[in-house]
Amino acid sequence: RQKRGYADVEKWLEADDHPAAIGRLGQFRLTEFVGRGGMGAVFKADDLKLQRDVALKILSPELASNEGACERFLREARAIAAINHDNIVTIHAVGEDAALPYFVMEYVHGHSLQEHLDRRGQLRDSETIRIARHVAKGLAAAHAKGIIHRDLKPENIFMGLEDKASTLYLIDYGLAKKWKQ
């Protein structure tokens, strides 16, 4: 396991003797490090109460005592929760455990558009058009709720691999702003 991206979070987790466990945070058994952003780390986790896979975004411990950072983290969760659309991941809950704020999202198996580009290089025209359609639909849904993403880049476009159509999701709303009430 790559610890470089989550060593700061790992020491705050409860131990879990499950062979796949990184550790536990409340009802969530963290099983895989997914990635890291400016505000925290994302893990694949088992929701032990609801018995389903989820994505758990945990605010970095060094930011957890910063009121402004906590408010921005909550604002990100609210922005995502306000949008109900196929190209936006669903937020299930927000919470705090071991003094670490987190939010729980639908888990999508896949990788970022940036990873896809790094592996495959230039896209075919048909693939570019399909990606642009998914992104445009997600942005339109966000804009209909008065939310501007403000950080759209290949790293924040996630390619789900659950189905043949390979749904794309707009992720990371940490810089999102509400532009109308």
Steps between C-alpha positions, in 0.01 A plus 500: 500500500614850421520679834647824374156642431332417828757458779366814672151348517605144587614582853149634579327179393391218727666164448305240303614140476333434165773400249398770249472779759712810512309593816160613620324828543172444681281265300735508201776248432749668266624248247673694223668836456340669198671838488595823666400859438581831660259449789516132574517138397242276335463132581288213384326376814252241617200655672461233767147607596353518151730231358602681185811650345533877531758767434606680817663843471678591822621851577875510568571491874710818479193683363244344736552767768479784247144637503531645150625171356219308670243742361647471149495119531135506605423746219647248253275224635196729483580599142515137391191407702299777333544341158311185409635388164652191336830682441542614862584256780236472771576619854358264762604675823739732678644434842790522735685226684826516696483880442525443124222639281406276209234452241367181350441471126391234259799287403572485128753252367721673245773757451545865413503632147861607568598139577320391184691756292832404661441134407344536156620834369291706262128424489307401189253765381202282596638454853564873536142575397360240745707644786400856411131401504526343846691798637255748345202314650660495846591869480148588381352315799736685736424836337126432528557487877709818489833323554817575306765225520805732452756219483414304189803307377575140396585404861146602605318306232455142611437218255279233652573152375187326628323487167582495129389862461765604753314782673710805583467686830603850597681474834679727748278797573746650748516828307133508400303819555130564524414777254129534559278447800 
